[in-house]
Amino acid sequence: MFQSFYSFVFFDDFHFYKCSDTLFTVQLPADTTLCEGETLQLTAQVIDSTYMLENETRHYLWSTGDTTPSITVNQAGTYWVQVSIDGLYSAYDTIVVNYIYNFSPQIAPYPDTLCLGQSAWLGVQVPQEVSILWSNGDSTATTQIYEAGVYYVHTYNECFSYTDTLVVYEKDCSPPPVVDYPIYIPNAFTPNGDGVNDCFQVSAENVADYHIQIFNRWGTMVYSSTDPKECWDGQYQGKPVQEGVYLYLIRYTDRDGNPQTPKRGEIVLYR
């Protein structure tokens, strides 16, 4: 009697996993601060992975919408990445990127000359986070100076710095002294027609806006003129005046227009 046997063999794939409480984590660099114009490459690093198949498939999703393992950022913000393996498990991490921006210091208007004995203020305008250092040691936005000179203001942050120079000259602001230009005023004359000292004339040079007035003892103005080259012949309204003492008042300025001290006095008329 012939007896036959049949055998059945089945094949399948077997996968073995490492047991752990944590499957994997994703790590980004620590929060960082960059200078304006710099870029930063962020790479999602998968570590402590206990769910690693021979042909595992990783999927990346960044807050920017990118799906690559790395991205490059060039502006401030909070960035995150989520990594999924085989569509079963996922992990994510976050990084904050700050930027220090460039700035342009603005020097406040200031006097370019400083009067002797006076003070002035210098100032600079910068963003609040920018530091200030003046050459006199002040660290505020404005500084008071008491003498002329060359002043420097240094403005800076962690990435950028500028130095501006402010030149202040010195001058004497006191008013110029009043120069009393001398004039010669005779104290007597004899209008008798003998050709000697017949006319009362003031000798005045380097003067302008000249005005002379002559009064008798009763206060009547007997002569007036604005021309220093003219003289008084001792007449009033076409007739000779009496002998006696007469008063004069002379007002004038120098050629620069500066008023001079008025001249008052007496003259004696002899016949």
Short mmCIF file of C-alpha atoms in Angstrom, two decimals:
data_model
loop_
_atom_site.label_atom_id
_atom_site.label_comp_id
_atom_site.label_asym_id
_atom_site.label_seq_id
_atom_site.Cartn_x
_atom_site.Cartn_y
_atom_site.Cartn_z
CA MET A 1 0.00 0.00 0.00
CA PHE A 2 1.40 3.30 -1.11
CA GLN A 3 0.97 6.27 1.18
CA SER A 4 1.65 9.89 0.05
CA PHE A 5 2.25 13.07 2.08
CA TYR A 6 1.65 16.69 1.12
CA SER A 7 3.55 19.64 2.65
CA PHE A 8 2.48 23.30 2.66
CA VAL A 9 4.98 26.15 3.15
CA PHE A 10 3.95 29.78 3.64
CA PHE A 11 6.33 32.79 3.52
CA ASP A 12 5.81 36.30 4.93
CA ASP A 13 7.88 39.37 5.91
CA PHE A 14 8.77 39.88 9.51
CA HIS A 15 9.81 43.24 11.00
CA PHE A 16 11.28 43.63 14.41
CA TYR A 17 11.11 46.90 16.32
CA LYS A 18 13.18 48.16 19.18
CA CYS A 19 10.97 48.66 22.17
CA SER A 20 11.18 52.04 23.87
CA ASP A 21 8.93 54.57 25.49
CA THR A 22 10.07 57.23 22.98
CA LEU A 23 9.87 56.65 19.27
CA PHE A 24 11.91 59.67 18.08
CA THR A 25 12.34 63.40 18.55
CA VAL A 26 13.03 66.32 16.23
CA GLN A 27 15.52 69.01 17.14
CA LEU A 28 16.13 72.46 15.66
CA PRO A 29 18.93 74.86 16.68
CA ALA A 30 18.42 77.01 19.77
CA ASP A 31 16.70 80.37 19.48
CA THR A 32 19.10 82.82 17.86
CA THR A 33 19.60 86.46 16.90
CA LEU A 34 21.06 87.54 13.56
CA CYS A 35 22.23 90.80 12.05
CA GLU A 36 20.26 92.35 9.23
CA GLY A 37 21.37 90.81 5.94
CA GLU A 38 22.38 87.45 7.42
CA THR A 39 20.62 84.15 6.66
CA LEU A 40 20.24 80.97 8.71
CA GLN A 41 19.87 77.40 7.48
CA LEU A 42 17.51 75.29 9.58
CA THR A 43 17.79 71.50 9.40
CA ALA A 44 15.35 69.16 11.11
CA GLN A 45 17.47 66.63 12.99
CA VAL A 46 15.77 63.36 13.91
CA ILE A 47 17.31 61.82 17.04
CA ASP A 48 16.58 58.93 19.43
CA SER A 49 14.62 57.19 16.73
CA THR A 50 13.37 53.76 17.82
CA TYR A 51 11.01 53.47 14.95
CA MET A 52 13.47 53.04 12.12
CA LEU A 53 12.63 50.66 9.35
CA GLU A 54 15.03 49.68 6.66
CA ASN A 55 13.04 51.67 4.16
CA GLU A 56 11.32 54.17 6.39
CA THR A 57 9.83 57.23 4.74
CA ARG A 58 10.13 60.63 6.39
CA HIS A 59 7.87 63.54 5.62
CA TYR A 60 8.77 67.14 6.53
CA LEU A 61 6.43 70.05 6.90
CA TRP A 62 7.70 73.52 7.86
CA SER A 63 5.72 76.53 9.01
CA THR A 64 6.77 78.14 5.73
CA GLY A 65 5.06 75.39 3.76
CA ASP A 66 8.36 73.81 2.66
CA THR A 67 8.65 70.01 2.69
CA THR A 68 12.44 69.66 2.53
CA PRO A 69 14.73 68.53 5.37
CA SER A 70 16.29 72.03 5.49
CA ILE A 71 15.16 75.59 4.81
CA THR A 72 16.91 78.97 4.79
CA VAL A 73 15.37 81.92 6.61
CA ASN A 74 16.20 85.62 6.25
CA GLN A 75 13.66 87.37 8.43
CA ALA A 76 12.56 87.37 12.03
CA GLY A 77 9.84 85.00 13.17
CA THR A 78 8.91 81.76 14.89
CA TYR A 79 9.57 78.69 12.73
CA TRP A 80 8.44 75.10 13.35
CA VAL A 81 8.92 71.79 11.61
CA GLN A 82 6.91 68.58 11.86
CA VAL A 83 8.50 65.26 10.87
CA SER A 84 6.40 62.15 10.20
CA ILE A 85 7.80 58.64 9.69
CA ASP A 86 5.84 56.26 7.50
CA GLY A 87 2.80 58.35 8.19
CA LEU A 88 2.43 56.70 11.60
CA TYR A 89 4.33 58.81 14.06
CA SER A 90 5.33 62.49 14.08
CA ALA A 91 7.27 64.97 16.17
CA TYR A 92 8.01 68.68 15.90
CA ASP A 93 10.23 71.45 17.23
CA THR A 94 10.19 75.26 17.19
CA ILE A 95 12.84 78.00 16.91
CA VAL A 96 12.56 81.77 17.37
CA VAL A 97 14.75 83.85 15.07
CA ASN A 98 15.33 87.52 15.94
CA TYR A 99 17.07 90.17 13.87
CA ILE A 100 19.09 93.25 14.82
CA TYR A 101 18.42 95.86 12.19
CA ASN A 102 20.63 98.58 10.79
CA PHE A 103 19.83 102.20 11.65
CA SER A 104 20.65 105.71 10.51
CA PRO A 105 21.48 108.27 13.23
CA GLN A 106 20.01 111.74 12.73
CA ILE A 107 21.98 114.65 14.15
CA ALA A 108 19.68 117.31 15.60
CA PRO A 109 20.19 120.90 14.40
CA TYR A 110 22.82 122.65 16.49
CA PRO A 111 24.60 126.04 16.41
CA ASP A 112 27.88 125.99 14.55
CA THR A 113 29.17 128.86 16.69
CA LEU A 114 29.14 129.24 20.44
CA CYS A 115 29.17 132.65 22.10
CA LEU A 116 31.75 133.19 24.82
CA GLY A 117 30.32 132.39 28.22
CA GLN A 118 27.28 130.58 26.84
CA SER A 119 26.32 126.93 26.41
CA ALA A 120 24.60 124.91 23.68
CA TRP A 121 22.92 121.54 23.26
CA LEU A 122 23.93 118.77 20.87
CA GLY A 123 21.56 115.91 20.09
CA VAL A 124 21.17 112.73 18.05
CA GLN A 125 18.06 110.72 17.19
CA VAL A 126 18.29 106.90 17.04
CA PRO A 127 15.93 103.97 17.72
CA GLN A 128 15.34 103.24 21.39
CA GLU A 129 17.39 100.04 21.38
CA VAL A 130 20.52 101.82 20.06
CA SER A 131 23.22 102.90 22.53
CA ILE A 132 24.80 106.38 22.52
CA LEU A 133 28.20 107.60 23.70
CA TRP A 134 29.40 111.21 23.36
CA SER A 135 33.05 112.19 23.41
CA ASN A 136 32.43 114.03 26.70
CA GLY A 137 31.21 110.81 28.32
CA ASP A 138 27.45 111.42 28.17
CA SER A 139 25.29 108.49 27.09
CA THR A 140 22.00 110.33 26.60
CA ALA A 141 20.36 111.54 23.39
CA THR A 142 21.36 115.15 24.16
CA THR A 143 24.43 116.67 25.78
CA GLN A 144 25.21 120.21 26.90
CA ILE A 145 28.50 121.82 25.91
CA TYR A 146 30.12 124.90 27.38
CA GLU A 147 32.96 125.59 24.98
CA ALA A 148 33.77 125.34 21.31
CA GLY A 149 35.53 122.28 19.93
CA VAL A 150 35.18 119.05 17.99
CA TYR A 151 32.64 116.62 19.48
CA TYR A 152 31.97 113.00 18.53
CA VAL A 153 28.87 110.89 19.05
CA HIS A 154 29.14 107.10 18.74
CA THR A 155 25.87 105.19 18.16
CA TYR A 156 25.84 101.40 18.11
CA ASN A 157 24.04 98.13 18.66
CA GLU A 158 25.33 94.55 18.62
CA CYS A 159 25.73 94.56 14.84
CA PHE A 160 26.17 98.12 13.56
CA SER A 161 27.90 101.31 14.70
CA TYR A 162 28.37 104.89 13.47
CA THR A 163 30.49 107.85 14.54
CA ASP A 164 29.46 111.42 13.67
CA THR A 165 31.58 114.54 14.11
CA LEU A 166 30.15 117.88 15.25
CA VAL A 167 32.34 120.98 15.00
CA VAL A 168 31.42 124.05 17.05
CA TYR A 169 33.32 127.30 16.63
CA GLU A 170 33.65 130.11 19.14
CA LYS A 171 32.95 133.80 18.73
CA ASP A 172 32.54 136.92 20.82
CA CYS A 173 28.86 137.79 20.73
CA SER A 174 29.12 140.91 22.87
CA PRO A 175 27.98 144.08 21.07
CA PRO A 176 30.78 146.13 19.56
CA PRO A 177 31.84 149.14 21.60
CA VAL A 178 30.28 152.41 20.59
CA VAL A 179 32.94 154.58 19.02
CA ASP A 180 32.41 158.24 19.72
CA TYR A 181 33.73 159.83 16.57
CA PRO A 182 35.08 163.24 17.52
CA ILE A 183 33.65 166.37 15.98
CA TYR A 184 34.97 169.92 16.48
CA ILE A 185 32.44 172.52 17.66
CA PRO A 186 33.51 176.17 17.96
CA ASN A 187 32.34 178.00 21.08
CA ALA A 188 32.03 181.47 19.50
CA PHE A 189 31.91 183.32 16.16
CA THR A 190 31.67 186.92 14.90
CA PRO A 191 29.35 187.36 11.92
CA ASN A 192 30.37 191.03 11.27
CA GLY A 193 31.42 190.69 7.66
CA ASP A 194 35.17 191.10 8.18
CA GLY A 195 35.85 187.71 6.60
CA VAL A 196 37.21 186.23 9.83
CA ASN A 197 35.13 183.71 11.78
CA ASP A 198 31.97 185.02 10.19
CA CYS A 199 30.17 181.64 10.20
CA PHE A 200 29.50 179.00 12.83
CA GLN A 201 30.50 175.62 11.31
CA VAL A 202 31.00 172.21 12.89
CA SER A 203 33.93 170.11 11.67
CA ALA A 204 32.55 166.57 11.33
CA GLU A 205 34.11 163.69 9.40
CA ASN A 206 33.10 160.01 9.10
CA VAL A 207 29.57 160.87 10.19
CA ALA A 208 26.13 160.27 8.68
CA ASP A 209 22.54 161.27 9.47
CA TYR A 210 23.83 164.61 10.72
CA HIS A 211 21.35 167.10 12.19
CA ILE A 212 22.14 170.35 14.00
CA GLN A 213 19.66 172.69 15.71
CA ILE A 214 20.43 176.11 17.29
CA PHE A 215 18.08 177.84 19.75
CA ASN A 216 17.98 181.29 21.29
CA ARG A 217 17.48 181.86 24.98
CA TRP A 218 13.69 181.85 24.57
CA GLY A 219 13.78 178.40 22.98
CA THR A 220 13.15 179.52 19.43
CA MET A 221 15.01 177.46 16.85
CA VAL A 222 16.94 179.94 14.77
CA TYR A 223 18.92 177.50 12.62
CA SER A 224 18.66 173.87 11.48
CA SER A 225 20.63 171.79 8.97
CA THR A 226 21.37 168.20 7.97
CA ASP A 227 24.51 169.03 5.99
CA PRO A 228 27.70 169.13 8.08
CA LYS A 229 29.34 171.26 5.39
CA GLU A 230 26.89 174.12 5.88
CA CYS A 231 27.37 176.86 8.48
CA TRP A 232 25.20 179.42 10.29
CA ASP A 233 25.77 183.02 9.37
CA GLY A 234 24.03 184.43 12.43
CA GLN A 235 20.73 185.23 10.70
CA TYR A 236 17.16 184.13 11.35
CA GLN A 237 14.42 184.58 8.77
CA GLY A 238 16.79 186.78 6.73
CA LYS A 239 17.71 189.15 9.57
CA PRO A 240 20.73 189.23 11.89
CA VAL A 241 20.08 187.88 15.37
CA GLN A 242 21.19 189.64 18.52
CA GLU A 243 24.46 189.12 20.25
CA GLY A 244 24.38 186.61 23.02
CA VAL A 245 24.49 182.98 23.98
CA TYR A 246 22.80 180.35 21.83
CA LEU A 247 22.29 176.65 22.49
CA TYR A 248 23.01 173.88 20.01
CA LEU A 249 21.96 170.23 19.73
CA ILE A 250 23.75 167.91 17.30
CA ARG A 251 22.59 164.36 16.55
CA TYR A 252 24.50 162.05 14.21
CA THR A 253 25.57 158.48 13.46
CA ASP A 254 28.79 157.00 12.19
CA ARG A 255 29.08 155.77 8.61
CA ASP A 256 28.00 152.27 9.71
CA GLY A 257 24.73 153.68 11.03
CA ASN A 258 25.62 153.37 14.72
CA PRO A 259 24.08 156.22 16.76
CA GLN A 260 26.60 158.47 18.50
CA THR A 261 26.19 160.41 21.70
CA PRO A 262 24.28 163.64 21.00
CA LYS A 263 26.28 166.86 21.47
CA ARG A 264 24.80 169.74 23.47
CA GLY A 265 26.41 173.04 24.37
CA GLU A 266 26.56 176.84 24.08
CA ILE A 267 28.00 179.19 21.52
CA VAL A 268 28.48 182.92 21.85
CA LEU A 269 27.68 185.24 18.99
CA TYR A 270 29.65 188.52 18.93
CA ARG A 271 29.06 191.39 16.53
#
